[in-house]
XYZ file of C-alpha atoms in Angstrom:
582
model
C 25.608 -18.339 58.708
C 22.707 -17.054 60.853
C 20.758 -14.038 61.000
C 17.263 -12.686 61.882
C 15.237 -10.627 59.924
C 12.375 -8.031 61.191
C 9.805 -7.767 58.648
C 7.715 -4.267 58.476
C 9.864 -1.748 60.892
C 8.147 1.672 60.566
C 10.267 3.832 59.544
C 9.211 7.510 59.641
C 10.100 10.438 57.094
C 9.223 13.782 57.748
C 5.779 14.535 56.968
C 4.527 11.348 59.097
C 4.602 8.697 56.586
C 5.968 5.680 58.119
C 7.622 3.487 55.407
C 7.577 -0.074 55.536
C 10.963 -1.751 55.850
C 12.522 -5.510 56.894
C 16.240 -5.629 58.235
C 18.031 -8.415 58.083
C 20.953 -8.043 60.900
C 24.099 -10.771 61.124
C 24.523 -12.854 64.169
C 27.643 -11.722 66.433
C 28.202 -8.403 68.829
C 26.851 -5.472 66.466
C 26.605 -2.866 65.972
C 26.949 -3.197 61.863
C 27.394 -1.209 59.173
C 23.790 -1.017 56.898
C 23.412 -1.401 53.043
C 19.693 -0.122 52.087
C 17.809 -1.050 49.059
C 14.351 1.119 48.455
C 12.194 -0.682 45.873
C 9.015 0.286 44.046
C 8.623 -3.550 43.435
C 8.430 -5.102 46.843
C 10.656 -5.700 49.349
C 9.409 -8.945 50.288
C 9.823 -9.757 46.517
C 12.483 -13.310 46.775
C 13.724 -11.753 43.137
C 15.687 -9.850 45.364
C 17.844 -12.235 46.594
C 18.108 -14.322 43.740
C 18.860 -11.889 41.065
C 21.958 -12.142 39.091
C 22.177 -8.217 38.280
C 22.584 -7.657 42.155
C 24.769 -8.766 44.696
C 24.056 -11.604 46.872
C 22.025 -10.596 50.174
C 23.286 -13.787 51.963
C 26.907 -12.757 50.949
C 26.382 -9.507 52.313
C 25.199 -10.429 55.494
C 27.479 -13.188 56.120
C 30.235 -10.496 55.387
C 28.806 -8.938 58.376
C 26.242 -6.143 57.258
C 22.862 -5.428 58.476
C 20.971 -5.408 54.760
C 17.779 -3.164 54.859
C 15.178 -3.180 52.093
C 12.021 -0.832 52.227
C 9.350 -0.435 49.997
C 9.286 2.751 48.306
C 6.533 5.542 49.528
C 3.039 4.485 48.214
C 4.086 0.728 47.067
C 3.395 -2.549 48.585
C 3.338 -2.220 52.453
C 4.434 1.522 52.369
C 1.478 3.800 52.523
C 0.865 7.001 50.481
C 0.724 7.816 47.050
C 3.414 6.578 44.618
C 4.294 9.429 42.015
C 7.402 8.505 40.846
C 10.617 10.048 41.858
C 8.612 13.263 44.032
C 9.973 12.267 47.731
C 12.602 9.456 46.662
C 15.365 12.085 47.649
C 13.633 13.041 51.083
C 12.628 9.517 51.942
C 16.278 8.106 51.818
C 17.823 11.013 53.709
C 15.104 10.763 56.040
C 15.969 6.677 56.174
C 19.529 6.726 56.617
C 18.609 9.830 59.143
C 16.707 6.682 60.948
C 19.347 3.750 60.492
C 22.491 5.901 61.981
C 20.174 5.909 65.609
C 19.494 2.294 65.656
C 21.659 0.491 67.948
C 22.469 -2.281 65.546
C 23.570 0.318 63.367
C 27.722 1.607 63.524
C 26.383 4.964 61.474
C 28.212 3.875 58.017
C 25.547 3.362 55.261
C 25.704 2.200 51.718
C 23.126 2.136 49.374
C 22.422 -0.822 46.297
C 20.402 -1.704 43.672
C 19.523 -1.489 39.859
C 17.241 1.232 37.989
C 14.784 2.733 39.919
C 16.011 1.468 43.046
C 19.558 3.455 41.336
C 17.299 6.525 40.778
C 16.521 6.768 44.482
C 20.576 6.266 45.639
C 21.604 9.531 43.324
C 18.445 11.448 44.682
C 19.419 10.346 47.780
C 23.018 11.618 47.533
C 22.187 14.801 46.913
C 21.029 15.620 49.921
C 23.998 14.839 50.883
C 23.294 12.740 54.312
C 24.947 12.135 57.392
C 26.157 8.731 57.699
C 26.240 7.861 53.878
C 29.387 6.514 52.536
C 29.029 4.546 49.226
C 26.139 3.897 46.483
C 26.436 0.737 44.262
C 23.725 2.301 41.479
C 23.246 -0.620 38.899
C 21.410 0.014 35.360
C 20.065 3.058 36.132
C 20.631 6.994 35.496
C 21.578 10.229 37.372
C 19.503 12.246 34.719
C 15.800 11.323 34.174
C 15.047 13.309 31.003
C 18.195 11.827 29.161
C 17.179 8.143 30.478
C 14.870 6.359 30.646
C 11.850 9.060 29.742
C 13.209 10.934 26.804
C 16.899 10.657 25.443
C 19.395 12.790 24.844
C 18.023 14.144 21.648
C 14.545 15.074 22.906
C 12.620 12.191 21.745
C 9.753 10.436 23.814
C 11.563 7.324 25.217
C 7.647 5.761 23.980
C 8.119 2.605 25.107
C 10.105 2.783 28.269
C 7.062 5.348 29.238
C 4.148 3.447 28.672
C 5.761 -0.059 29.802
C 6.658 0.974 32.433
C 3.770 3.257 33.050
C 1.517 0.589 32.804
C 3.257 -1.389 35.608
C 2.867 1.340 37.927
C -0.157 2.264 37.563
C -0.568 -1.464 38.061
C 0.740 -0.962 41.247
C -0.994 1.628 42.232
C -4.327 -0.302 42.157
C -2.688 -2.664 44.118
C -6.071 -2.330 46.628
C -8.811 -2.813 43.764
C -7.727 -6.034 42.194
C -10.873 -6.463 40.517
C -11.190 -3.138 39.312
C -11.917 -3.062 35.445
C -8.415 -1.078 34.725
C -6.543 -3.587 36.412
C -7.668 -6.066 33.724
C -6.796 -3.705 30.666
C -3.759 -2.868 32.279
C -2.652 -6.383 32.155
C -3.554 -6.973 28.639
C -1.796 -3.673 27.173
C 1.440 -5.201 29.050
C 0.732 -8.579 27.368
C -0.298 -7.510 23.373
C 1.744 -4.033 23.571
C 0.109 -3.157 20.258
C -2.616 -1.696 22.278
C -0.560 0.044 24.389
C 1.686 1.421 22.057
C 0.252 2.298 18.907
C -2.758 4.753 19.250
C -2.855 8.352 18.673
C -2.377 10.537 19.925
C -0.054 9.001 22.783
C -1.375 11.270 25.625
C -5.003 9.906 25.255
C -3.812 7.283 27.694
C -6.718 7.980 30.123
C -6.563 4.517 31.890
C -2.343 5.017 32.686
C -3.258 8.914 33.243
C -6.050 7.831 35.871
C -4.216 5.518 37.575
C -0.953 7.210 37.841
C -0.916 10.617 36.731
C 2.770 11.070 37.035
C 2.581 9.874 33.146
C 0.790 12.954 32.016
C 3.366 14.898 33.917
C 5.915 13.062 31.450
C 4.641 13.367 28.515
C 3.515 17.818 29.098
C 7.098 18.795 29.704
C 8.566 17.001 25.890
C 11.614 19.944 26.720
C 13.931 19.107 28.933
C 12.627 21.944 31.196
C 13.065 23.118 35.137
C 10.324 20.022 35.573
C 13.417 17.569 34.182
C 16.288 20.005 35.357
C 14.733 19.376 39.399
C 15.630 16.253 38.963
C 18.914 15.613 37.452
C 21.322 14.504 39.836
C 24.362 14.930 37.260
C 23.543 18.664 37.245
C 24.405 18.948 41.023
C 27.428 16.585 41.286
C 29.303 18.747 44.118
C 26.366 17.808 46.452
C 27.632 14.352 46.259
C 30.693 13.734 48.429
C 30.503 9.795 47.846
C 32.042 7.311 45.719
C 29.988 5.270 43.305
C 30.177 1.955 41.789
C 28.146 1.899 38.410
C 27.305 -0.796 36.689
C 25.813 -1.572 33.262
C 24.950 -2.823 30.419
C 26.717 -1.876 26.334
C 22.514 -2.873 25.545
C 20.847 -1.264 28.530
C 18.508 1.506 28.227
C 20.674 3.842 30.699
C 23.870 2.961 29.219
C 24.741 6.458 27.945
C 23.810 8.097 31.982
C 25.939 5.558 33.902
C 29.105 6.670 31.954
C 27.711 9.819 32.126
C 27.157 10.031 35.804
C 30.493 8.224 36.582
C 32.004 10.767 33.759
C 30.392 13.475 35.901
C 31.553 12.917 39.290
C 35.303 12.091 38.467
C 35.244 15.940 37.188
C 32.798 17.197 39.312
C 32.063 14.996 42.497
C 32.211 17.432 45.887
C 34.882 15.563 47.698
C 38.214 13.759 46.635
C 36.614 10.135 47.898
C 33.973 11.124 45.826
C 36.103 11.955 42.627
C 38.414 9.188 43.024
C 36.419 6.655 44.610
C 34.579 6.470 40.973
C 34.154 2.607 39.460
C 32.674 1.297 36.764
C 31.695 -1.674 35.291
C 30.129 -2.912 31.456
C 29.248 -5.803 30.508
C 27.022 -7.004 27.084
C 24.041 -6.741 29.195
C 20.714 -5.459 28.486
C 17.475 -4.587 30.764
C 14.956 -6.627 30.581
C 15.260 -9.725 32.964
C 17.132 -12.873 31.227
C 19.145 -10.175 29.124
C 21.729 -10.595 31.662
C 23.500 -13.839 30.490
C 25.079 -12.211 27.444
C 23.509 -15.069 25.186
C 20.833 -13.315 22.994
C 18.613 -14.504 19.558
C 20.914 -13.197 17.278
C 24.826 -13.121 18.863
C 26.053 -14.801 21.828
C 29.338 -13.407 23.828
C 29.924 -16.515 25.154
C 30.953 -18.093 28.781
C 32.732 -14.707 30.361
C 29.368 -13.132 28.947
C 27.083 -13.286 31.854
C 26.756 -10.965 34.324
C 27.678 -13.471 37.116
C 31.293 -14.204 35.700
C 31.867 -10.085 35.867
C 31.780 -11.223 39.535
C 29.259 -8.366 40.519
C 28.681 -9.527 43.985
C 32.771 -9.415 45.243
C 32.843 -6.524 43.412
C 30.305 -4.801 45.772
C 31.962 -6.568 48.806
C 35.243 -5.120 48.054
C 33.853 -1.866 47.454
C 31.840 -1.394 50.470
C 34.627 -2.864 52.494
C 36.343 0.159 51.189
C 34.331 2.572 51.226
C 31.579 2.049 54.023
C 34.278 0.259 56.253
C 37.158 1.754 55.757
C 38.882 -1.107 55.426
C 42.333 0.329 53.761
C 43.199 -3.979 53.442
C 40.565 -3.985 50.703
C 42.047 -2.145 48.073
C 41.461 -2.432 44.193
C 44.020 -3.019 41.264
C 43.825 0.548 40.610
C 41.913 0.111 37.396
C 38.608 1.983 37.654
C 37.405 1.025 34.726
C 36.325 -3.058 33.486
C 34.681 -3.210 30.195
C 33.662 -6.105 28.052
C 35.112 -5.396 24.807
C 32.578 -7.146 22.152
C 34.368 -8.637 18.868
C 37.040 -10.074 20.666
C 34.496 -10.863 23.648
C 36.484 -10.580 26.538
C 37.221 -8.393 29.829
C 39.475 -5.794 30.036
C 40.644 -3.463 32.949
C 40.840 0.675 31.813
C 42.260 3.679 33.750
C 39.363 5.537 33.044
C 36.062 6.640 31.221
C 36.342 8.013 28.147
C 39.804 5.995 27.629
C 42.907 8.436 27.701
C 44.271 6.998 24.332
C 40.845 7.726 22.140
C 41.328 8.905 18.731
C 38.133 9.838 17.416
C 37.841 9.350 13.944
C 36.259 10.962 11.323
C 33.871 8.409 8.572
C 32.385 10.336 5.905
C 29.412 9.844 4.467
C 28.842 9.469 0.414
C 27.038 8.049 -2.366
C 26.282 8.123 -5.987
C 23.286 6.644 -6.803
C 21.376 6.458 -3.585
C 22.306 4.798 0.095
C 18.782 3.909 0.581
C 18.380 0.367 1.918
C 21.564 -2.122 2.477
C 21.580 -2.852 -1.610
C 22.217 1.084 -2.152
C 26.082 2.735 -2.649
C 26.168 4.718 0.317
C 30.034 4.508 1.692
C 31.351 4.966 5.061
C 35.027 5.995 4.861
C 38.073 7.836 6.358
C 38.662 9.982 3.050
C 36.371 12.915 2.290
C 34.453 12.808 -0.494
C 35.459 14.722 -3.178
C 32.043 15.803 -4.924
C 28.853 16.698 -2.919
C 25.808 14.760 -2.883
C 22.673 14.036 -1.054
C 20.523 11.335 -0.429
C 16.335 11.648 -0.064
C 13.634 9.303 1.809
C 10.854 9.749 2.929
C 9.670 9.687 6.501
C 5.932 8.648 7.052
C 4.792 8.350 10.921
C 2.077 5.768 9.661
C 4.649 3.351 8.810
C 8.050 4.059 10.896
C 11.079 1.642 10.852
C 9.980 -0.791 13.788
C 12.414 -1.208 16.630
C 14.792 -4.462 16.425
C 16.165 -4.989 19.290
C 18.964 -2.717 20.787
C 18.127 -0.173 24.262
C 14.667 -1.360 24.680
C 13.504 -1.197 28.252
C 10.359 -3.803 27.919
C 9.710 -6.391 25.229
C 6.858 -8.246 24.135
C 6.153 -11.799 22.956
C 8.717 -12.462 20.134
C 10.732 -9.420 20.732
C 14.280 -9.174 22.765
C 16.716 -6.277 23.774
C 20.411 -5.902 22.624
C 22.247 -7.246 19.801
C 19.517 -8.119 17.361
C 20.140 -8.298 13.069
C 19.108 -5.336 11.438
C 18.874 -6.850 7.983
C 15.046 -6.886 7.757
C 14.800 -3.109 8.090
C 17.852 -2.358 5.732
C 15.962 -3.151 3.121
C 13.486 -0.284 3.282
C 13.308 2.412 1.152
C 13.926 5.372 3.940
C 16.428 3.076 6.088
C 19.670 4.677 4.277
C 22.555 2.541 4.783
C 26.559 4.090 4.672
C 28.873 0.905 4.865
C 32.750 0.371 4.544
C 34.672 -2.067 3.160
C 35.065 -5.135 4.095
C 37.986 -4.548 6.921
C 41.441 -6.329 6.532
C 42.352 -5.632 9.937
C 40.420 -5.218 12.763
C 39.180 -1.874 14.364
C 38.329 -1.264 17.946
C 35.597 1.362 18.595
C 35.134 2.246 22.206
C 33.670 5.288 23.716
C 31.218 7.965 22.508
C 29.642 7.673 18.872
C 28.585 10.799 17.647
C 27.450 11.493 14.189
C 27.069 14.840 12.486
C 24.496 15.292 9.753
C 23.639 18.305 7.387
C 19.905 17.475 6.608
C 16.863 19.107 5.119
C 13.543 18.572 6.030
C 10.043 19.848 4.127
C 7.963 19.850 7.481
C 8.839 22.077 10.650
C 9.951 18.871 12.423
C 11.314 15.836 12.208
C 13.822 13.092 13.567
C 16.736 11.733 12.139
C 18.064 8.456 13.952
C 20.943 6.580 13.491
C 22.300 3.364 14.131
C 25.907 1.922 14.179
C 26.170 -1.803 13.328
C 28.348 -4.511 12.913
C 28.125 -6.891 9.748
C 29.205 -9.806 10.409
C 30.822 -12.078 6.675
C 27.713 -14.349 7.121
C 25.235 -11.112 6.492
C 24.213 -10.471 9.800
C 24.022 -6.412 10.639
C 24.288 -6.759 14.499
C 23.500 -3.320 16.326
C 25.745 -2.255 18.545
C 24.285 1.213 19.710
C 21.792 3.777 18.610
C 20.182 7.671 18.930
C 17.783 10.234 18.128
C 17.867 13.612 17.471
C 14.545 15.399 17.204
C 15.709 18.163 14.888
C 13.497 20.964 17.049
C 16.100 20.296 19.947
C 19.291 20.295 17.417
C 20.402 23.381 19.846
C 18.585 22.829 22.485
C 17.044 20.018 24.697
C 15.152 22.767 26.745
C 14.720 25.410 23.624
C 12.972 24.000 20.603
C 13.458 25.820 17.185
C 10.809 24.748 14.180
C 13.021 23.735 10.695
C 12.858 26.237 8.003
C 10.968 23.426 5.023
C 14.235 22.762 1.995
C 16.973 24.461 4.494
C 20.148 22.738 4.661
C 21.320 22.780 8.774
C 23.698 21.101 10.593
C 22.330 18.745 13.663
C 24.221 16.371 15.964
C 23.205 12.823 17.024
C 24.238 10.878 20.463
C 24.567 7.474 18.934
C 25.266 6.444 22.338
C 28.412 4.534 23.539
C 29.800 0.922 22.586
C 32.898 -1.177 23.036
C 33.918 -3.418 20.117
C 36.152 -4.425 17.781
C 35.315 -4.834 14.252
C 37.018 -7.586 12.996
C 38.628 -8.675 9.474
C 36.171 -9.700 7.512
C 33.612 -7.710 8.924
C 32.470 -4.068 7.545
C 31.061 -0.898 9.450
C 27.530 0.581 9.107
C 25.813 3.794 9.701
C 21.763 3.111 9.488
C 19.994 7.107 9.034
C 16.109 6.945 8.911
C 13.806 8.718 11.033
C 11.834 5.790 12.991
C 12.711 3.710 15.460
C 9.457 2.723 17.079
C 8.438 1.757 19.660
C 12.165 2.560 20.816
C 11.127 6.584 20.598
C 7.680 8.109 19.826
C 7.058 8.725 16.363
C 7.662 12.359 15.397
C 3.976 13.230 13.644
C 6.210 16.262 11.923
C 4.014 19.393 12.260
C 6.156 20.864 14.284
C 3.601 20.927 17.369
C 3.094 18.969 20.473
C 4.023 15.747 19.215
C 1.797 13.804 21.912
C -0.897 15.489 21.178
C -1.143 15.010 17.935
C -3.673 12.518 16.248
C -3.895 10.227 13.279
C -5.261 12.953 11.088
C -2.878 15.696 11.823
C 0.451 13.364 10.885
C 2.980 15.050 7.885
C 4.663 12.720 5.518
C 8.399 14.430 5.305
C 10.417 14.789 2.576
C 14.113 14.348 4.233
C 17.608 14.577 2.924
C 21.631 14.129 3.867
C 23.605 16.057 2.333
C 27.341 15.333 2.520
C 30.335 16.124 0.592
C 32.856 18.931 1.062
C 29.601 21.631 1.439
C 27.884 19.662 3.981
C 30.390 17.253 5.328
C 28.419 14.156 7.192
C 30.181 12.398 9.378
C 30.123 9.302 12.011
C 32.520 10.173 14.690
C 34.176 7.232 16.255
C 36.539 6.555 19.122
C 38.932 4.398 17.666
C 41.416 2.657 20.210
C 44.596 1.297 18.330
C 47.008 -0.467 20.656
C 47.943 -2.748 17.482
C 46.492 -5.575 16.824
C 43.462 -6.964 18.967
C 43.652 -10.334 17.901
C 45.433 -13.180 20.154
C-alpha cells in the first residue's frame, strides 16, 4: 500500500481563519471519497493511528479513501481562539464545503472519531452539508448539557469539567510553555485533590483565565437556551445522514449515544437517515486503556476488548455503504450489537430500546433501616404491604467518594467502569435495597429508572443511585449510575426549591446497562446523595451551588419513603427469552 500525505493544507472557513489540516490520499486514478477527523488534540498526534477505539487509518486508505485530519480552530497548528464547541458546527460545514472542490475529492464525505472529535460530526450535521453522507461518532454525545458537562438530572458533571478543563486550558497556553499556570495546570491534572476539592468550585481563576469557556459552564447550572443551542438531539430532522455510534456500558456518554441513535431512528430528516441508524456497545469505558474490557475489579474476558468488536470493518462496511454507495456491502440487518455482561458475550438486536422489554417494577422496603450493605433494606417484585421510610444524613463535607463507574478522567490509583462498591456500602447514608440471592438468572438491558418519594430538611439536595451486581464471593460490581438534583425533579431548565419535611415524588436516570444477573448472584439499589468527584457536591441551600463556599454548606436530613403511600421503585428492563445460560 502507498500513499502520500500533505501536512498543513489551509483550509479556510468563513470568517478568514484558515485551519490547519494533513490529507492523506491513496495511490491509483482518484478522485476519492474523504473521511475527516477534526481534533482538539492534534492532528499530527501518532495516537491517531494507533488507537484501538478508532478505526485503522492505514485500513482506510488502503480501502481507497483520502483520510483528512485537521486540527480544531485555535489548537495545535490551527490559529484562533479555542472555546469549545462555538464554531465546531461552522468549521466542518465550511470543511467539507472545501473537500467536495478538491480534485482528489469524488464529493462523498464521511466523518469519524470519538468524543469531542464526535461532538464536532453531530454539530456538523446539522447544518446539514452538501456532500456529507455518513458520521461514525464514537464515545461521544449529541447533547452537551446531558453529557459530558452536567447529566441528565442537573448535576455538575465536576470532574469531567475540571479534567478536562484543565487540559484545555493546557492547550490553550500551548505558546507560553513556561508560563507559571502551565506548571499548576500540570500538577492539578497529576494530584486531582487540588483540582477538585476546593470551594467554592467556580473560584477556578487559573482554568477561568486560561479558558474561559469553563465559567461559561459552570453560570448556566439549568439546562438553559445556552445548553438548548447546542443540542444536536433537539434538531434531529436537520440531519439527513446515517450514523454509526459506538460506545461504551462504562463510558461517560453512554446514556447520549443510545439517546442520539434513539433519536434519529424516530426523528432523523430523511429515511437513510432513520434507517441507516447502527449501534454498537461494548464493556468499555473512557479513559485510555479502559478499552480492553479487563478492569481492577471484573474482567469480561477475550471477546472483551474493543478490537475483537471488530470496530475498524465495521466502519469499512459502513462507509462502503453509506459514503459509496456500494449496495454489495450490506449488513445482517441487525442494527443493534451489544455486549451482554454476566454471560459476557456479543449479541446482535433489531433495535434500541429492545422490542421485547418488560420493565419491571422492584420495590423498595425495610424494617429496621437499609442504611449500609449490613441493613434490611429489600429489593423485590411484591409491594410492600406496610409503609416505611428510611433516614441518612447527607453532609457535603464528607460525600460518598466516587468508585469507579462513568468517570471521564482518573487519577493515580483510581479506574473507570466496573469497580466493587463494598467499601462505600458500609456507610451510614449509603442505603442499600438488595434481593435475594437469585435462583435463576435475570437479564436487565435497557433504561434503569428509579422512582423515589423523598423528603429533604434543606431547599436542595441530590439523591443518587446506583444499580449493582453482587457477585457470591461479596463483590458489589456497579453496573450503571445517576443523579437527580431534586431542584430539577420537573425540570432540567426550571428549578423549584424543596418545601423542608415534604414528601414528593422525583425520578432518577440510572442510566442504561446490559447484563444478566446470574444464580447465585443478588440485585442492588445503592440511594445516598454523593457521588464525588463523579458530580459536584450539592452544598444544599438551595442557591447557586458553584458558588457556594465552605461556610455556607447545609448538612440535610433526607428520607425514602416507600410502601403503598409512597411506592419506591427501581424500574428495570427485564429481557426473558428463557434461560441465558449455555
Amino acid at each position: 500500500m502507498t500513499f502520500t500525505v500533505t501536512v498543513d493544507v489551509e483550509v479556510p472557513t468563513r470568517d478568514g481563519t484558515a485551519l490547519a489540516t494533513n490529507v492523506w490520499c491513496p495511490s491509483g486514478e482518484g478522485p476519492f471519497p474523504a473521511l475527516l477527523l477534526r481534533t482538539p488534540y492534534g492532528k499530527d498526534d501518532a495516537g491517531l493511528f494507533g488507537n484501538p477505539k478508532l478505526p485503522d487509518v492505514f485500513a482506510l486508505v488502503g480501502a481507497g479513501y483520502a483520510i483528512v485530519v485537521q486540527d480544531v480552530r485555535g489548537t495545535s497548528r490551527s490559529p484562533g481562539t479555542f472555546v469549545p464547541h462555538l464554531t465546531d458546527g461552522d468549521d466542518g460545514v465550511d470543511t467539507i464545503a472545501w473537500l467536495r472542490a478538491q480534485p482528489w475529492c469524488d464529493g462523498n464525505i464521511g466523518t469519524w472519531g470519538g468524543s469531542y472529535m464526535g461532538f464536532v460530526q453531530w454539530q456538523t450535521a446539522v447544518g446539514g452539508p452538501a456532500g456529507l453522507r455518513a458520521m461514525a461518532p464514537v464515545m461521544t454525545s449529541a447533547d452537551l448539557y446531558r453529557a459530558p458537562w452536567y447529566s441528565p438530572g442537573g448535576a455538575l458533571s465536576l470532574d469531567a469539567v475540571l479534567s478536562w478543563g484543565a487540559l484545555a486550558a493546557l492547550g490553550s497556553l500551548r505558546g507560553t510553555p513556561d508560563a507559571p499556570e502551565v506548571a499548576l495546570l500540570r500538577e492539578m491534572l497529576v494530584r486531582r485533590r487540588p483540582l477538585l476539592d476546593p470551594l467554592p468550585v467556580a473560584e477556578r481563576p487559573v482554568l477561568r483565565d486560561a479558558l474561559p469557556w469553563v465559567g461559561d459552564v459552570l453560570d448556566h447550572p439549568s439546562r438553559d437556551g445556552y445548553w438548548r443551542d447546542l443540542a444536536s438531539t433537539e434538531r434531529c430532522a436537520a440531519i439527513t445522514v446515517p450514523a454509526l455510534s459506538i460506545g461504551g456500558w462504562y463510558d461517560v456518554f453512554i446514556g447520549e449515544t443510545v439517546r442520539a441513535y434513539a433519536e434519529m431512528r424516530r426523528h432523523g430528516g430523511s429515511v437513510e437517515a432513520r434507517e441507516g441508524q447502527r449501534l454498537v456497545i461494548g464493556p468499555w469505558a473512557h479513559p485510555d486503556g479502559a478499552d480492553l474490557g479487563r478492569f481492577p475489579d471484573r474482567s469480561f474476558g477475550p471477546a472483551g476488548g474493543i478490537e475483537a468488536a471488530g470496530v475498524t470493518e465495521a466502519h469499512l462496511r459502513f462507509f462502503d455503504r453509506w459514503v459509496r454507495g456500494r449496495d454489495d456491502r450490506p449488513d445482517d440487518g441487525k442494527r443493534v450489537r451489544l455486549f451482554v455482561m454476566g454471560l459476557d458475550e456479543w449479541r446482535d438486536e433489531d433495535d434500541w430500546p429492545l422490542p421485547d422489554t418488560r420493565y419491571t417494577d422492584y420495590h423498595l422496603s425495610s424494617r429496621a433501616g437499609a442504611n449500609t450493605a449490613a441493613g434490611d433494606g429489600e429489593l423485590g417484585t411484591a409491594p410492600p404491604t406496610a409503609d416505611a421510610h428510611d433516614t441518612y444524613l447527607y453532609d457535603p463535607r464528607r460525600p460518598v467518594p466516587t468508585l469507579g463507574g462513568t468517570v471521564l478522567a482518573t487519577g493515580p490509583g483510581e479506574f473507570a467502569g466496573p469497580a466493587d462498591q463494598s467499601p462505600v456500602e458500609g456507610r451510614d447514608d449509603v442505603l442499600c435495597f438488595t434481593t435475594p440471592v437469585l435462583r435463576a438468572a435475570v437479564e436487565v438491558t435497557g433504561h434503569v429508572r428509579l422512582v423515589l418519594h423523598v423528603s429533604s430538611s434543606a431547599l436542595d439536595t441530590d439523591f443518587t443511585a446506583k444499580l449493582v451486581d453482587v457477585h457470591p464471593d461479596g463483590r458489589a460490581i456497579i453496573l450503571c449510575e445517576g443523579v437527580r438534583r431534586a431542584r430539577y425533579r420537573d425540570s432540567p431548565a426550571e428549578p423549584t426549591p424543596l418545601r423542608a419535611g415534604e414528601v414528593t415524588e422525583l425520578v432518577v436516570d440510572v442510566g442504561v446497562t446490559s447484563n444478566a444477573f446470574l444464580p447465585g448472584h443478588r440485585i442492588r439499589l445503592e440511594v445516598s446523595s454523593g457521588n464525588f468527584p463523579r458530580y459536584d457536591r450539592n452544598t444544599n441551600t438551595g442557591g447557586a451551588v458553584a458558588h457556594d463556599g465552605e461556610a455556607d454548606l447545609v448538612v440535610a436530613v433526607n428520607r425514602v419513603f416507600h410502601g403503598p403511600a409512597h411506592p419506591s421503585r427501581l424500574v428495570l428492563p427485564v429481557i426473558d427469552r428463557g434461560d441465558p445460560r449455555p
